[in-house]
CSV table of C-alpha atoms in Angstrom, one decimal:
chain,number,residue,atom,x,y,z
A,292,UNK,CA,0.0,-0.3,0.0
A,293,UNK,CA,1.4,3.2,-0.8
A,294,UNK,CA,2.3,6.1,1.4
A,295,UNK,CA,-0.4,9.0,2.0
A,296,UNK,CA,1.1,12.3,3.7
A,297,UNK,CA,-1.9,14.4,5.0
A,298,UNK,CA,-4.3,12.4,3.7
A,299,UNK,CA,-4.1,14.1,0.8
A,300,UNK,CA,-0.7,12.9,-1.3
A,301,UNK,CA,-0.4,9.4,-2.2
A,302,UNK,CA,3.8,8.9,-2.8
A,303,UNK,CA,4.1,6.4,-6.1
A,304,UNK,CA,7.4,5.7,-6.7
A,305,UNK,CA,10.6,7.9,-6.1
A,306,UNK,CA,12.4,9.6,-9.5
A,307,UNK,CA,15.4,12.0,-7.7
A,308,UNK,CA,17.1,12.2,-4.9
A,309,UNK,CA,19.5,14.7,-3.3
A,310,UNK,CA,20.9,16.4,-0.8
A,311,UNK,CA,18.1,18.3,0.1
A,312,UNK,CA,16.0,15.2,0.6
A,313,UNK,CA,13.9,12.9,-2.5
A,314,UNK,CA,11.3,13.7,-5.3
A,315,UNK,CA,8.0,11.3,-5.5
A,316,UNK,CA,5.7,11.4,-8.2
A,317,UNK,CA,2.6,11.5,-6.3
A,318,UNK,CA,-1.3,11.4,-6.8
A,319,UNK,CA,-2.9,14.3,-5.3
A,320,UNK,CA,-6.2,13.6,-4.2
A,321,UNK,CA,-7.5,17.5,-4.3
A,322,UNK,CA,-6.6,18.1,-7.9
A,323,UNK,CA,-7.3,14.7,-8.6
A,324,UNK,CA,-3.5,14.6,-10.5
A,325,UNK,CA,-0.2,13.8,-11.0
A,326,UNK,CA,2.3,15.9,-9.0
A,327,UNK,CA,6.1,16.0,-8.6
A,328,UNK,CA,6.2,15.7,-4.4
A,329,UNK,CA,9.4,16.7,-2.8
A,330,UNK,CA,9.9,15.4,1.0
A,331,UNK,CA,12.4,16.8,2.9
A,332,UNK,CA,12.9,16.3,6.9
A,333,UNK,CA,14.1,18.9,8.7
A,334,UNK,CA,13.5,18.9,12.7
A,335,UNK,CA,11.6,22.6,11.8
A,336,UNK,CA,9.7,21.4,9.1
A,337,UNK,CA,6.6,23.2,9.6
A,338,UNK,CA,8.1,26.9,10.4
A,339,UNK,CA,10.4,26.4,7.6
A,340,UNK,CA,7.5,25.4,4.5
A,341,UNK,CA,5.9,28.7,5.6
A,342,UNK,CA,8.8,30.8,4.1
A,343,UNK,CA,9.2,28.7,1.5
A,344,UNK,CA,5.5,28.6,0.3
A,345,UNK,CA,4.8,32.3,0.9
A,346,UNK,CA,8.0,33.4,-1.4
A,347,UNK,CA,7.0,30.3,-4.3
A,348,UNK,CA,3.4,31.4,-4.4
A,349,UNK,CA,5.1,34.7,-5.9
A,350,UNK,CA,6.9,33.0,-9.0
A,351,UNK,CA,3.8,31.6,-11.1
A,352,UNK,CA,5.1,31.6,-14.5
A,353,UNK,CA,5.6,29.2,-17.2
A,354,UNK,CA,9.4,28.9,-17.2
A,355,UNK,CA,9.4,28.6,-13.0
A,356,UNK,CA,8.8,25.7,-11.2
A,357,UNK,CA,7.6,26.4,-7.5
A,358,UNK,CA,5.4,24.8,-4.8
A,359,UNK,CA,1.4,25.0,-5.0
A,360,UNK,CA,1.2,23.2,-1.8
A,361,UNK,CA,2.4,21.9,1.0
A,362,UNK,CA,2.5,19.5,4.2
A,363,UNK,CA,4.3,19.2,7.5
A,364,UNK,CA,4.6,17.7,10.8
A,365,UNK,CA,7.6,18.5,13.2
A,366,UNK,CA,10.3,16.4,11.0
A,367,UNK,CA,8.7,16.8,7.5
A,368,UNK,CA,8.3,19.0,4.8
A,369,UNK,CA,6.2,18.0,1.6
A,370,UNK,CA,5.9,20.3,-1.2
A,371,UNK,CA,4.0,19.5,-3.9
A,372,UNK,CA,4.8,20.7,-7.2
A,373,UNK,CA,4.1,20.5,-11.0
A,374,UNK,CA,5.4,17.3,-12.7
A,375,UNK,CA,8.3,18.3,-15.2
A,376,UNK,CA,8.4,15.0,-17.2
A,377,UNK,CA,11.4,15.8,-19.9
A,378,UNK,CA,14.2,15.5,-17.3
A,379,UNK,CA,16.7,18.3,-16.8
A,380,UNK,CA,19.4,19.9,-18.5
A,381,UNK,CA,22.2,17.8,-17.2
A,382,UNK,CA,20.7,14.8,-18.2
A,383,UNK,CA,20.3,16.7,-21.9
A,384,UNK,CA,23.8,17.4,-21.9
A,385,UNK,CA,25.1,13.5,-20.7
A,386,UNK,CA,23.2,12.5,-23.7
A,387,UNK,CA,24.2,14.6,-26.1
A,388,UNK,CA,27.5,16.8,-25.1
A,389,UNK,CA,27.5,20.0,-26.3
A,390,UNK,CA,23.9,21.7,-27.9
A,391,UNK,CA,23.3,23.4,-31.2
A,392,UNK,CA,24.2,27.3,-30.5
A,393,UNK,CA,20.5,28.4,-31.5
A,394,UNK,CA,19.0,25.9,-29.6
A,395,UNK,CA,21.5,26.5,-26.5
A,396,UNK,CA,20.9,30.1,-26.7
A,397,UNK,CA,17.1,29.6,-26.9
A,398,UNK,CA,17.2,27.8,-23.3
A,399,UNK,CA,19.7,30.6,-21.9
A,400,UNK,CA,16.9,32.6,-23.4
A,401,UNK,CA,14.3,31.1,-21.1
A,402,UNK,CA,16.2,31.1,-18.0
A,403,UNK,CA,17.0,34.4,-18.5
A,404,UNK,CA,13.4,35.5,-18.7
A,405,UNK,CA,12.4,33.1,-15.7
A,406,UNK,CA,15.5,35.0,-13.6
A,407,UNK,CA,14.4,38.0,-14.4
A,408,UNK,CA,11.0,37.4,-13.4
A,409,UNK,CA,12.4,36.2,-10.3
A,410,UNK,CA,14.4,39.2,-9.1
A,411,UNK,CA,11.7,41.2,-10.3
A,412,UNK,CA,9.8,39.9,-7.4
A,413,UNK,CA,13.2,40.8,-5.0
A,414,UNK,CA,14.0,37.1,-4.5
A,415,UNK,CA,17.5,35.8,-5.8
A,416,UNK,CA,17.8,32.0,-6.5
A,417,UNK,CA,21.5,30.8,-5.5
A,418,UNK,CA,22.0,27.3,-6.8
A,419,UNK,CA,21.2,27.9,-10.6
A,420,UNK,CA,22.7,24.8,-12.7
A,421,UNK,CA,21.9,22.5,-15.7
A,422,UNK,CA,20.0,20.0,-12.6
A,423,UNK,CA,18.0,22.7,-11.9
A,424,UNK,CA,16.9,23.9,-15.2
A,425,UNK,CA,13.9,21.4,-16.1
A,426,UNK,CA,12.8,20.7,-19.3
A,427,UNK,CA,9.1,20.0,-20.9
A,428,UNK,CA,9.1,16.7,-22.7
A,429,UNK,CA,9.1,18.6,-26.4
A,430,UNK,CA,10.8,15.6,-28.4
A,431,UNK,CA,12.9,17.1,-31.5
A,432,UNK,CA,10.8,20.6,-31.5
A,433,UNK,CA,11.9,24.2,-29.7
A,434,UNK,CA,12.4,23.7,-25.8
A,435,UNK,CA,11.0,25.0,-23.1
A,436,UNK,CA,12.9,25.0,-19.8
A,437,UNK,CA,11.7,25.6,-16.5
A,438,UNK,CA,13.9,26.8,-13.3
A,439,UNK,CA,13.4,24.9,-10.8
A,440,UNK,CA,14.6,23.9,-6.9
A,441,UNK,CA,12.7,27.0,-5.1
A,442,UNK,CA,12.7,25.3,-2.0
A,443,UNK,CA,16.5,27.1,-1.5
A,444,UNK,CA,15.0,30.4,-2.3
A,445,UNK,CA,15.5,33.6,-0.4
A,446,UNK,CA,15.4,37.2,-0.1
A,447,UNK,CA,18.5,38.9,-1.3
A,448,UNK,CA,18.8,40.2,2.2
A,449,UNK,CA,18.2,37.2,4.1
A,450,UNK,CA,20.8,34.7,4.5
A,451,UNK,CA,20.1,31.4,3.7
A,452,UNK,CA,19.6,28.6,5.7
A,453,UNK,CA,21.5,26.4,6.0
A,454,UNK,CA,21.4,23.1,7.7
A,455,UNK,CA,21.7,18.9,7.2
A,456,UNK,CA,19.7,19.6,3.9
A,457,UNK,CA,20.1,22.8,2.8
A,458,UNK,CA,23.5,24.2,1.0
A,459,UNK,CA,24.6,27.2,0.0
A,460,UNK,CA,24.7,26.6,-3.2
A,461,UNK,CA,26.8,24.9,-5.9
A,462,UNK,CA,30.3,24.9,-5.5
A,463,UNK,CA,31.3,24.5,-9.5
A,464,UNK,CA,28.5,27.7,-10.8
A,465,UNK,CA,29.4,30.0,-7.5
A,466,UNK,CA,31.4,33.1,-8.2
A,467,UNK,CA,34.3,34.3,-7.1
A,468,UNK,CA,32.7,37.0,-4.7
A,469,UNK,CA,30.6,34.2,-3.3
A,470,UNK,CA,33.5,31.7,-2.7
A,471,UNK,CA,35.3,34.7,-0.9
A,472,UNK,CA,32.9,36.8,0.8
A,473,UNK,CA,30.0,34.9,0.5
A,474,UNK,CA,27.9,37.4,-1.5
A,475,UNK,CA,24.9,36.2,-3.2
A,476,UNK,CA,22.5,38.4,-4.6
A,477,UNK,CA,21.6,38.8,-8.3
A,478,UNK,CA,25.2,39.0,-9.7
A,479,UNK,CA,25.8,35.1,-8.6
A,480,UNK,CA,22.4,34.0,-10.6
A,481,UNK,CA,23.7,35.6,-13.6
A,482,UNK,CA,27.3,34.5,-13.2
A,483,UNK,CA,25.6,30.8,-12.7
A,484,UNK,CA,23.6,31.5,-15.9
A,485,UNK,CA,26.8,32.0,-18.1
A,486,UNK,CA,28.5,29.1,-16.8
A,487,UNK,CA,25.1,27.1,-17.7
A,488,UNK,CA,25.1,28.7,-21.5
A,489,UNK,CA,28.6,28.0,-21.5
A,490,UNK,CA,28.2,24.3,-20.9
A,491,UNK,CA,25.6,24.0,-23.8
A,492,UNK,CA,27.7,25.9,-26.2
A,493,UNK,CA,31.2,25.5,-25.4
A,494,UNK,CA,33.5,26.0,-28.2
A,495,UNK,CA,30.7,26.9,-30.7
A,496,UNK,CA,29.0,29.9,-29.0
A,497,UNK,CA,29.8,32.5,-32.3
A,498,UNK,CA,27.9,35.0,-31.7
A,499,UNK,CA,27.0,34.4,-28.2
A,500,UNK,CA,30.4,34.3,-27.0
A,501,UNK,CA,30.4,38.0,-26.3
A,502,UNK,CA,27.3,37.9,-23.8
A,503,UNK,CA,28.9,34.6,-21.9
A,504,UNK,CA,32.1,36.2,-21.3
A,505,UNK,CA,30.5,39.3,-19.7
A,506,UNK,CA,27.8,37.1,-17.5
A,507,UNK,CA,31.3,34.8,-16.5
A,508,UNK,CA,33.3,38.0,-15.7
A,509,UNK,CA,35.1,37.3,-12.6
A,510,UNK,CA,34.2,41.1,-11.4
A,511,UNK,CA,30.7,41.5,-10.9
A,512,UNK,CA,30.9,45.1,-11.7
A,513,UNK,CA,31.5,43.7,-15.1
A,514,UNK,CA,28.5,41.9,-15.9
A,515,UNK,CA,25.5,42.9,-16.9
A,516,UNK,CA,23.1,44.8,-13.7
A,517,UNK,CA,20.4,42.7,-14.3
A,518,UNK,CA,18.9,39.5,-16.0
A,519,UNK,CA,16.1,42.0,-18.2
A,520,UNK,CA,19.4,43.8,-19.1
A,521,UNK,CA,21.6,40.1,-20.3
A,522,UNK,CA,18.0,39.0,-21.8
A,523,UNK,CA,17.8,42.4,-23.9
A,524,UNK,CA,21.8,42.1,-25.2
A,525,UNK,CA,21.1,38.3,-25.7
A,526,UNK,CA,17.9,39.1,-28.0
A,527,UNK,CA,19.6,41.5,-30.1
A,528,UNK,CA,22.4,38.8,-30.9
A,529,UNK,CA,19.4,36.4,-31.8
A,530,UNK,CA,17.9,38.7,-34.5
A,531,UNK,CA,18.1,37.2,-37.8
A,532,UNK,CA,18.6,33.8,-36.4
A,533,UNK,CA,15.4,31.8,-36.3
A,534,UNK,CA,15.1,29.1,-34.4
A,535,UNK,CA,14.9,25.8,-36.4
A,536,UNK,CA,12.9,23.0,-35.6
A,537,UNK,CA,13.5,19.7,-35.8
A,538,UNK,CA,17.1,19.6,-37.3
A,539,UNK,CA,19.0,22.0,-34.7
A,540,UNK,CA,22.2,20.0,-35.8
A,541,UNK,CA,23.8,20.9,-39.3
A,542,UNK,CA,24.0,18.1,-41.7
A,543,UNK,CA,23.9,15.6,-38.0
A,544,UNK,CA,22.7,12.2,-37.8
A,545,UNK,CA,20.3,13.1,-35.1
A,546,UNK,CA,18.9,16.0,-34.0
A,547,UNK,CA,18.2,17.1,-30.4
A,548,UNK,CA,15.5,15.7,-28.6
A,549,UNK,CA,13.6,15.8,-25.0
A,550,UNK,CA,11.3,12.7,-24.2
A,551,UNK,CA,9.8,11.6,-21.5
A,552,UNK,CA,12.1,10.6,-18.6
A,553,UNK,CA,9.8,9.2,-16.2
A,554,UNK,CA,9.1,5.7,-16.2
A,555,UNK,CA,5.8,3.9,-16.5
A,556,UNK,CA,3.2,4.2,-13.5
A,557,UNK,CA,3.2,1.0,-11.5
A,558,UNK,CA,0.7,-1.3,-11.4
A,559,UNK,CA,-2.7,0.0,-10.2
A,560,UNK,CA,-2.1,3.5,-11.6
A,561,UNK,CA,-3.7,5.1,-14.4
A,562,UNK,CA,-3.8,8.2,-16.7
A,563,UNK,CA,-6.5,9.7,-14.9
A,564,UNK,CA,-5.7,8.0,-11.0
A,565,UNK,CA,-6.0,4.6,-9.5
A,566,UNK,CA,-6.9,2.0,-11.7
A,567,UNK,CA,-7.5,-0.8,-9.8
A,568,UNK,CA,-9.6,-1.7,-6.8
A,569,UNK,CA,-8.4,-0.8,-3.4
A,570,UNK,CA,-9.1,-1.3,0.0
A,571,UNK,CA,-8.1,0.7,2.7
A,572,UNK,CA,-8.7,2.8,5.9
A,573,UNK,CA,-7.3,6.1,6.9
A,574,UNK,CA,-8.4,9.4,8.5
A,575,UNK,CA,-8.9,11.3,6.1
A,576,UNK,CA,-8.8,15.6,7.3
A,577,UNK,CA,-11.3,18.4,5.9
A,578,UNK,CA,-10.6,22.5,5.2
A,579,UNK,CA,-9.6,23.5,8.3
A,580,UNK,CA,-8.5,21.0,9.7
A,581,UNK,CA,-4.3,19.9,10.1
A,582,UNK,CA,-2.8,16.9,9.0
A,583,UNK,CA,-2.5,15.4,12.8
A,584,UNK,CA,-1.7,16.6,16.2
A,585,UNK,CA,1.9,18.2,15.5
A,586,UNK,CA,1.6,18.9,12.0
A,587,UNK,CA,-0.1,21.1,9.1
A,588,UNK,CA,-1.7,21.0,5.7
A,589,UNK,CA,-2.1,24.1,3.5
A,590,UNK,CA,-2.2,24.8,-0.4
A,591,UNK,CA,-2.3,28.1,-2.7
A,592,UNK,CA,-5.6,29.2,-1.1
A,593,UNK,CA,-3.4,29.6,2.4
A,594,UNK,CA,-2.6,27.1,5.2
A,595,UNK,CA,-4.3,26.1,8.1
A,596,UNK,CA,-2.4,25.4,11.6
A,597,UNK,CA,-3.1,22.3,13.1
A,598,UNK,CA,-4.6,23.8,16.3
A,599,UNK,CA,-8.1,24.6,14.0
A,600,UNK,CA,-7.6,20.6,14.0
A,601,UNK,CA,-11.1,20.0,15.9
A,602,UNK,CA,-12.8,18.0,13.1
A,603,UNK,CA,-11.7,14.0,11.5
A,604,UNK,CA,-13.9,11.5,9.1
A,605,UNK,CA,-13.1,7.9,9.4
A,606,UNK,CA,-13.0,7.0,5.7
A,607,UNK,CA,-12.9,3.5,4.4
A,608,UNK,CA,-12.3,2.6,0.6
A,609,UNK,CA,-13.8,-0.5,-0.9
A,610,UNK,CA,-13.8,0.6,-4.4
A,611,UNK,CA,-12.1,2.4,-7.3
A,612,UNK,CA,-11.1,5.8,-6.1
A,613,UNK,CA,-13.0,8.5,-8.3
A,614,UNK,CA,-16.2,6.5,-9.1
A,615,UNK,CA,-18.1,9.2,-11.4
A,616,UNK,CA,-21.2,8.7,-9.9
A,617,UNK,CA,-20.2,9.7,-6.2
A,618,UNK,CA,-19.3,13.5,-5.7
A,619,UNK,CA,-17.8,14.9,-3.1
A,620,UNK,CA,-20.7,17.6,-2.0
A,621,UNK,CA,-22.6,14.3,-0.9
A,622,UNK,CA,-20.6,14.1,2.0
A,623,UNK,CA,-21.0,16.1,4.7
A,624,UNK,CA,-20.1,16.0,8.8
A,625,UNK,CA,-23.5,15.5,9.8
A,626,UNK,CA,-25.1,18.7,11.7
A,627,UNK,CA,-24.7,18.9,15.9
A,628,UNK,CA,-28.1,18.7,17.2
A,629,UNK,CA,-29.7,22.0,18.8
A,630,UNK,CA,-29.4,21.2,22.0
A,631,UNK,CA,-25.5,20.6,22.1
A,632,UNK,CA,-24.7,24.1,21.1
A,633,UNK,CA,-24.8,25.5,23.9
A,634,UNK,CA,-22.0,22.8,24.7
A,635,UNK,CA,-19.6,24.6,22.4
A,636,UNK,CA,-20.4,22.3,19.5
A,637,UNK,CA,-21.4,24.1,16.6
A,638,UNK,CA,-22.7,22.9,13.1
A,639,UNK,CA,-20.7,21.7,10.8
A,640,UNK,CA,-21.4,22.2,7.1
A,641,UNK,CA,-17.5,21.3,5.6
A,642,UNK,CA,-16.9,18.9,3.0
A,643,UNK,CA,-14.4,16.5,2.3
A,644,UNK,CA,-10.7,17.8,1.0
A,645,UNK,CA,-9.7,14.9,-0.7
A,646,UNK,CA,-11.7,14.5,-3.1
A,647,UNK,CA,-14.8,11.8,-4.3
A,648,UNK,CA,-15.4,9.4,-1.9
A,649,UNK,CA,-16.7,6.1,-1.9
A,650,UNK,CA,-18.5,4.6,1.7
A,651,UNK,CA,-18.5,7.3,4.4
A,652,UNK,CA,-19.3,6.3,8.0
A,653,UNK,CA,-19.6,9.1,10.4
A,654,UNK,CA,-18.3,8.8,13.7
A,655,UNK,CA,-21.8,8.4,15.8
A,656,UNK,CA,-22.5,11.8,17.1
A,657,UNK,CA,-24.0,12.2,20.7
A,658,UNK,CA,-27.6,13.3,21.5
A,659,UNK,CA,-29.4,15.2,24.5
A,660,UNK,CA,-30.8,13.1,27.1
A,661,UNK,CA,-34.9,13.1,26.9
A,662,UNK,CA,-36.5,16.0,28.5
A,663,UNK,CA,-40.2,15.4,30.6
A,664,UNK,CA,-42.8,15.5,27.8
A,665,UNK,CA,-45.3,18.5,28.9
A,666,UNK,CA,-48.2,15.8,30.2
A,667,UNK,CA,-45.6,14.5,32.6
A,668,UNK,CA,-44.6,18.2,33.9
A,669,UNK,CA,-48.3,19.0,34.4
A,670,UNK,CA,-49.9,15.5,36.7
A,671,UNK,CA,-46.5,16.4,38.8
A,672,UNK,CA,-47.3,19.9,39.4
A,673,UNK,CA,-51.1,18.8,40.0
A,674,UNK,CA,-49.8,16.1,42.9
A,675,UNK,CA,-47.5,18.9,44.5
A,676,UNK,CA,-50.4,21.3,44.6
A,677,UNK,CA,-52.9,18.6,46.2
A,678,UNK,CA,-50.3,17.8,48.8
A,679,UNK,CA,-49.8,21.1,49.9
A,680,UNK,CA,-53.4,21.6,50.1
A,681,UNK,CA,-53.8,18.4,52.2
A,682,UNK,CA,-51.1,19.8,54.7
A,683,UNK,CA,-53.0,22.9,54.7
A,684,UNK,CA,-56.1,21.2,55.8
A,685,UNK,CA,-54.5,19.6,58.6
A,686,UNK,CA,-52.7,22.3,60.2
A,687,UNK,CA,-55.9,24.6,60.4
A,688,UNK,CA,-58.3,21.1,61.9
A,689,UNK,CA,-55.2,21.6,64.4
A,690,UNK,CA,-55.6,24.8,65.1
A,691,UNK,CA,-59.4,24.5,65.5
A,692,UNK,CA,-59.2,21.7,68.0
A,693,UNK,CA,-56.8,23.9,69.9
A,694,UNK,CA,-58.9,26.6,70.1
A,695,UNK,CA,-62.1,24.8,71.3
A,696,UNK,CA,-59.7,23.5,74.5
């Protein structure tokens, strides 16, 4: 049975690993689609992930990959991101070696576009390298690059957190001032982008040589002042140099090809989710409920603290998840009877956050003790009145007897 994180992310198979943690192909029960789930272990995970996510949501862009949701407990963070299936630029360079100049120039252009967006948002990446440039599977067509690994991005005036899973950067792509003084600002990102461009194009840079030389200048004062300025320089160089597809390498036997790098889904999983019956019992949290006693969950619509985790439902699945004839709207938490509202319990209208559910077994709701009916109350009052009258009569007779004596 696959591991489920926060009742939402089903970890299917591991597709990558590194110093910052593991990357899994996962199924998101809320979006009903596949995602890349980066699992990071750190003693202050819940605190750290809030800062990472708040900054990541500011970077929505076609050439940037950032988390769209997160889950965390005391020592583990899960960042959910779009699944980019074409592998990394590092894999492409390993398979093809140096790229055709125009093809490499297009990837460099998209990288500079991404950095311009990042810097405009007031952030710096600080770890630009081929392994963090992901590619969509475009075959022999034009490349589509996306800058990734924004779990490490921070504001320029805030030093990067270091620890067992976070690094200051990759030494081979660090600028001289970063190595000497620890300076890691916009100039560091531009220097690393220049090294990536040089690695892609190599000695065949041709008209791109001038830009690559300025980007990798040892003195940051000689580099472009911004990614936007470097991008303008590159666009000027590419004027009149159309991007040819699919034959990017003239007179070559094989053109550059970016194909799907992620393997087929394991048995039981199909293009739209679980394909085989599953029998599992789990605790599913609703909107406004944390992942556990010490955990939290969140998404692009905001985070939820575990302090608000007050409602839990037990869900049993014995058929394939996602039956088309059942919608999540059919399943609601039973309302609390009005008689219990005085005890601080309020009716709930929350629906499940995990998508369609097949069989729901709600925990029994306590009912208030039965109160006396009106008829019973009336009879009790009549008996009490009769008894009082009898006592009064006895007292009166006793008083008369005393007087006559």
